[in-house]
GROMACS .gro file of C-alpha atoms in nm:
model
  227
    1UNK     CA    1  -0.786  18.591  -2.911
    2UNK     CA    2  -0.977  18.300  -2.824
    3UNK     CA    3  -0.967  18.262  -2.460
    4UNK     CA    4  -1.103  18.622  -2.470
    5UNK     CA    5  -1.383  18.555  -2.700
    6UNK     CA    6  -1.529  18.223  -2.542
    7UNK     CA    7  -1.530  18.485  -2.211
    8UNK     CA    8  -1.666  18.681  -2.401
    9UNK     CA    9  -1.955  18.498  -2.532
   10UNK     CA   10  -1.942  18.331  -2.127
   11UNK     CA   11  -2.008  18.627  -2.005
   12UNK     CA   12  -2.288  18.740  -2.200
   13UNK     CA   13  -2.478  18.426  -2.197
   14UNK     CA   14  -2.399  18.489  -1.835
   15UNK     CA   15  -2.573  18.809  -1.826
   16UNK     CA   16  -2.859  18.694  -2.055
   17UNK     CA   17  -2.967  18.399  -1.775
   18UNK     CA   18  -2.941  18.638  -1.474
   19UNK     CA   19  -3.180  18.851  -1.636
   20UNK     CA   20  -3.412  18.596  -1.741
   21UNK     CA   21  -3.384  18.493  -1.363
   22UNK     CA   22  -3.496  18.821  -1.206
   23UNK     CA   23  -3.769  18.861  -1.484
   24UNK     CA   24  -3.939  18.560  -1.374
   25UNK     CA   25  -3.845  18.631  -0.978
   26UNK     CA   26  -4.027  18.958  -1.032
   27UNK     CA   27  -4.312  18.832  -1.240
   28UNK     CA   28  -4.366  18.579  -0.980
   29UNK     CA   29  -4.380  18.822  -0.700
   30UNK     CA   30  -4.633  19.089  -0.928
   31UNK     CA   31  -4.873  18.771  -0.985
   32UNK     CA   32  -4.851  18.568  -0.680
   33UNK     CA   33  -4.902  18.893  -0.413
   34UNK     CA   34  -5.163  19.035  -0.647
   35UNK     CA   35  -5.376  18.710  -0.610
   36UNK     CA   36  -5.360  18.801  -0.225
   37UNK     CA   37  -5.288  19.165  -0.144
   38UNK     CA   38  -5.578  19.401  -0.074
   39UNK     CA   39  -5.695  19.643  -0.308
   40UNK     CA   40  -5.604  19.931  -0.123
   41UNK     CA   41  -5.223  19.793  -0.151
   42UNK     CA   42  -4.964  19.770  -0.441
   43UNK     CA   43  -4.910  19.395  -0.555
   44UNK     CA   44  -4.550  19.476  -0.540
   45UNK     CA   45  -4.281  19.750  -0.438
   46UNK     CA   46  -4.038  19.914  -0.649
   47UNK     CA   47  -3.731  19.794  -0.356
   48UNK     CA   48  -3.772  19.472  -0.505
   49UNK     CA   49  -3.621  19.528  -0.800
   50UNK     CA   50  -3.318  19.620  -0.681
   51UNK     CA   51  -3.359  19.320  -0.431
   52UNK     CA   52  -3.313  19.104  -0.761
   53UNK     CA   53  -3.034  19.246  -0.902
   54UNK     CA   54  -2.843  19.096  -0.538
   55UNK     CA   55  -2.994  18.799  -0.559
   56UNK     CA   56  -2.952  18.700  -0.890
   57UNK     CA   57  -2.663  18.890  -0.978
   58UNK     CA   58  -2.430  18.869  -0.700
   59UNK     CA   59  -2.546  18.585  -0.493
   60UNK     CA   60  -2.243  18.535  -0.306
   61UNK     CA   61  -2.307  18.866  -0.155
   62UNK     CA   62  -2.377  18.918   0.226
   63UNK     CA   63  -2.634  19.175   0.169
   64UNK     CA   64  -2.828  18.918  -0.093
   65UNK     CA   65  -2.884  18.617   0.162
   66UNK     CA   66  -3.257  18.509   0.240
   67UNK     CA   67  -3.256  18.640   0.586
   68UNK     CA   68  -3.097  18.963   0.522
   69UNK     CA   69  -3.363  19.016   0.142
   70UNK     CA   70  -3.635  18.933   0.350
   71UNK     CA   71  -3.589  19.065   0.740
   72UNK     CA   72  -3.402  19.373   0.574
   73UNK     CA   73  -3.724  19.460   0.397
   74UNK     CA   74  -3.996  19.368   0.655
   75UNK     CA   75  -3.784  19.513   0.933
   76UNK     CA   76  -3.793  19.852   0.705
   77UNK     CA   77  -4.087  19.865   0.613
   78UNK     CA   78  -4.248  19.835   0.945
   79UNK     CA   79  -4.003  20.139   1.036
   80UNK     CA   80  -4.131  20.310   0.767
   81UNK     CA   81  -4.488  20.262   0.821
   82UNK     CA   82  -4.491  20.360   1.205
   83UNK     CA   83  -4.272  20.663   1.131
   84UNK     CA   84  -4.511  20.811   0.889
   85UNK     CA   85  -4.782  20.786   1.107
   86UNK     CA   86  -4.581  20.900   1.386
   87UNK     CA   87  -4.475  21.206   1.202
   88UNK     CA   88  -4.692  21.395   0.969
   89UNK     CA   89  -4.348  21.578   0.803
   90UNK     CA   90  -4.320  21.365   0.513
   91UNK     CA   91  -3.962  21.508   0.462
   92UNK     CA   92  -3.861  21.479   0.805
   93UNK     CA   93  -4.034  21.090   0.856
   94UNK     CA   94  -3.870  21.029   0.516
   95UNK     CA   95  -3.528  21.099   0.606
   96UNK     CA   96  -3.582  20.943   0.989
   97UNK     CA   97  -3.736  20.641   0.846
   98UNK     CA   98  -3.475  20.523   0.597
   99UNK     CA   99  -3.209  20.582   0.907
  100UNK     CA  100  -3.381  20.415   1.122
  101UNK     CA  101  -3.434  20.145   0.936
  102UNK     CA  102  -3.031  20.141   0.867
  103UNK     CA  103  -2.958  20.096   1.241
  104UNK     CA  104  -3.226  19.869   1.296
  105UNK     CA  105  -3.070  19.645   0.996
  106UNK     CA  106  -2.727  19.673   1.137
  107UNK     CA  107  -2.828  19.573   1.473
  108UNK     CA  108  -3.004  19.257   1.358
  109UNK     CA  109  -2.750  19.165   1.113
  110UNK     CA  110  -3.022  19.198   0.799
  111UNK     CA  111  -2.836  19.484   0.628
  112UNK     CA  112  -3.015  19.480   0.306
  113UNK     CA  113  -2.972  19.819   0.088
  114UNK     CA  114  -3.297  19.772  -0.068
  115UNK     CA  115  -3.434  19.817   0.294
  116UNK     CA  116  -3.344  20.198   0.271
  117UNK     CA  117  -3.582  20.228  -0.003
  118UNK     CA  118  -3.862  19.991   0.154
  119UNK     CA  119  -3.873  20.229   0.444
  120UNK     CA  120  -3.867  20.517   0.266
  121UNK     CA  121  -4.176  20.365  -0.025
  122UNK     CA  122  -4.363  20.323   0.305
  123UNK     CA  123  -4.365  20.688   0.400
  124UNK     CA  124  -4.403  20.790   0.052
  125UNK     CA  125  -4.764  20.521   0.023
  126UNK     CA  126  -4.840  20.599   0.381
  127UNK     CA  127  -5.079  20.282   0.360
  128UNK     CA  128  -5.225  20.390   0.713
  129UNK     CA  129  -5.441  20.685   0.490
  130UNK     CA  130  -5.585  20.348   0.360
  131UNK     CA  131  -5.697  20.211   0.709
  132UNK     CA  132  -5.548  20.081   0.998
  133UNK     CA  133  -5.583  19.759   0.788
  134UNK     CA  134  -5.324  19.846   0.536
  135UNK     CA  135  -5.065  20.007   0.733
  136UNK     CA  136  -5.046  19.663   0.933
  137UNK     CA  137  -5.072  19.475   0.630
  138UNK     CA  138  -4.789  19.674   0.431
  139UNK     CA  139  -4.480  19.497   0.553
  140UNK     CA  140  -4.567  19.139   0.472
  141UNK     CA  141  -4.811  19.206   0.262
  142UNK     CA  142  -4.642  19.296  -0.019
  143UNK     CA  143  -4.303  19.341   0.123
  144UNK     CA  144  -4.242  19.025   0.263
  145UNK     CA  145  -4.410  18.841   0.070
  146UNK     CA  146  -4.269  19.004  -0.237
  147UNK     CA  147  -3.943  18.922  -0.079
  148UNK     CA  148  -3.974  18.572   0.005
  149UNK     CA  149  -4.112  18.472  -0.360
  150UNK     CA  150  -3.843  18.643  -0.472
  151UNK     CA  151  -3.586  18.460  -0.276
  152UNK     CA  152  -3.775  18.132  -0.348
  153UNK     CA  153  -3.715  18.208  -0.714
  154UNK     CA  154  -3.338  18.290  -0.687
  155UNK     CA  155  -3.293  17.959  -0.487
  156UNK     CA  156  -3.435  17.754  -0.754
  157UNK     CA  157  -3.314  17.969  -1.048
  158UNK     CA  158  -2.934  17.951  -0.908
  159UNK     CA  159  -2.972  17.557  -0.854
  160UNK     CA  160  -3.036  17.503  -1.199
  161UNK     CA  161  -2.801  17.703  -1.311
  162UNK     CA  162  -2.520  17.528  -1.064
  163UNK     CA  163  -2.466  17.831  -0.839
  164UNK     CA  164  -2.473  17.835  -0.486
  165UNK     CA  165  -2.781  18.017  -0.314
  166UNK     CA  166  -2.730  18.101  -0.035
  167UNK     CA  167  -2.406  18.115  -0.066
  168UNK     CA  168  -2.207  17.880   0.136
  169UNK     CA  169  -1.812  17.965   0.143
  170UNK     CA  170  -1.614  17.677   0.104
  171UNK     CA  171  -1.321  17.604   0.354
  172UNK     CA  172  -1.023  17.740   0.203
  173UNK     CA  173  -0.757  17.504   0.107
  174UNK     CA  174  -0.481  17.350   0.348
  175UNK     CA  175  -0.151  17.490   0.280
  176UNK     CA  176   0.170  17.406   0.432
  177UNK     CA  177   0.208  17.689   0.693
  178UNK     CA  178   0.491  17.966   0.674
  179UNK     CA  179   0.655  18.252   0.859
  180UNK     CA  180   0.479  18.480   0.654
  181UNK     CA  181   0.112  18.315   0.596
  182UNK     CA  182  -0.122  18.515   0.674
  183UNK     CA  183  -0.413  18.361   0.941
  184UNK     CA  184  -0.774  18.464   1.058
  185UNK     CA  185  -0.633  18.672   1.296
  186UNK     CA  186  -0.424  18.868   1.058
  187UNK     CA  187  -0.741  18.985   0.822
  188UNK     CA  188  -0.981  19.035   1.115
  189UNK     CA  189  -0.682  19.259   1.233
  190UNK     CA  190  -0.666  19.481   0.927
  191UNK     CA  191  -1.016  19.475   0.898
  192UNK     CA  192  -1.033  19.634   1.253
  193UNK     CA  193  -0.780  19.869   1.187
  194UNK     CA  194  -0.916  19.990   0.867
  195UNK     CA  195  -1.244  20.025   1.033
  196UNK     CA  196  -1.436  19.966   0.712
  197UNK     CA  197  -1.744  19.709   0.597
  198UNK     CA  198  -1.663  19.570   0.334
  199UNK     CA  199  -1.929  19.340   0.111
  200UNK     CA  200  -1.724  18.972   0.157
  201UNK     CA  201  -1.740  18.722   0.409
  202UNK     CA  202  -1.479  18.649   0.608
  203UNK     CA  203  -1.467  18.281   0.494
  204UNK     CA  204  -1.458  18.416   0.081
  205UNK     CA  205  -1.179  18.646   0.166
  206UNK     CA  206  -0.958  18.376   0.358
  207UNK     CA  207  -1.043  18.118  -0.016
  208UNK     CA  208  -0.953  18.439  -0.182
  209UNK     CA  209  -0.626  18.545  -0.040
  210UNK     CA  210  -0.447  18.172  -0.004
  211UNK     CA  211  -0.421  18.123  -0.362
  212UNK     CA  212  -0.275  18.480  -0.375
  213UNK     CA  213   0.015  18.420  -0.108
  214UNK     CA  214   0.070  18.017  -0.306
  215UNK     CA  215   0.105  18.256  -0.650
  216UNK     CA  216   0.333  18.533  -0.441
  217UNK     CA  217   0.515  18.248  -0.307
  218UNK     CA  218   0.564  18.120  -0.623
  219UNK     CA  219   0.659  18.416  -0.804
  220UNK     CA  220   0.908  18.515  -0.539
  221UNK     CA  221   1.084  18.159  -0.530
  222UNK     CA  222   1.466  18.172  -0.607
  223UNK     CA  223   1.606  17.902  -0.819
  224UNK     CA  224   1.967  17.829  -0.793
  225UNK     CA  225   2.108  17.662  -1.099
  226UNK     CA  226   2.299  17.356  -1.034
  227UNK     CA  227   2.708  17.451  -1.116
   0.00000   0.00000   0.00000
């Protein structure tokens, strides 16, 4: 029972840290963009919260690098912002912003899901009823700069605590080749042909899977006993 208690205990303390991480990542954000954002304009967005449950909860995530936390939100926001003053629906701009701001994400590789809800906070505020001022100002200030404290803050928080961020996959290891090893080709083959996204680099899943095939190999050895 003890392996499963120090886990256990591991995992909490685990937990307990993260937490303590995104409290001061979002405290940071609230004080530091309050100190600069207008009056007319919230110090921070409610998108960033879930921003910091990627980035300090499952760092090694795609959607939770830098680029993709903080061009996923701008980019959305902006959408957001131009759609509601485009369209005076607020249902219709609502649901047209946050798919916009999907394709727009895809296309420039920043697919952040927090961005959904940055574009659709924007039509919600509609900072343009605040002045031309504000609806310019809205996606960097707070959205991007909400998002880059917050990034700042995961980057320090995860080097102290020894965790890579941004997440850098590491090569995986050399293995004696087989008939039956699976290569780059073979995944980016069956991720093709299952025609799903799925949230894992390429580089993780390759570290991933060779360990599996050396403990398949393993397991599937035959041992002839000497006569």
């Amino acid at each position: 029972m003890l392996p499963f208690t120090a886990r256990g205990d591991y995992t909490s303390f685990l937990s307990l840290a993260v937490g303590l991480g995104a409290v001061c990542g979002i405290l940071a954000s609230l004080t530091l963009t309050g100190l600069i954002a207008p009056a007319a304009l919230p110090a921070i967005v409610a998108p960033i919260g879930a921003s910091s449950v990627l980035v300090f909860a499952i760092p090694a995530s795609p959607l939770a690098k830098p680029y993709a936390v903080i061009m996923g939100n701008v980019l959305s926001a902006a959408i957001g912002v131009l759609v509601s003053i485009a369209i005076p629906h607020q249902m219709l701009a609502a649901g047209l912003a946050v798919g916009l701001a999907i394709m727009v994400m895809t296309a420039t590789r920043s697919l952040h899901p927090p961005g959904g809800a940055a574009a659709l906070t924007a039509v919600l505020l509609h900072p343009s009823s605040a002045g031309p001022t504000a609806a310019l100002l809205f996606p960097l200030v707070p959205v991007g700069l909400n998002s880059l404290i917050l990034v700042c803050v995961g980057i320090a928080f995860h080097r102290l605590s020894g965790r890579s961020y941004p997440h850098h996959a590491m090569p995986p290891s050399p293995t004696t080749e087989t008939a039956t090893e699976l290569r780059r080709e073979d995944i980016l083959a069956a991720l093709h042909k299952t025609g799903e996204a799925f949230d894992i680099e390429l580089e993780d899943l390759e570290r991933l899977l060779t360990p599996a095939e050396e403990h398949r190999n393993g397991r599937g050895a035959i041992r002839i006993a000497p006569n």
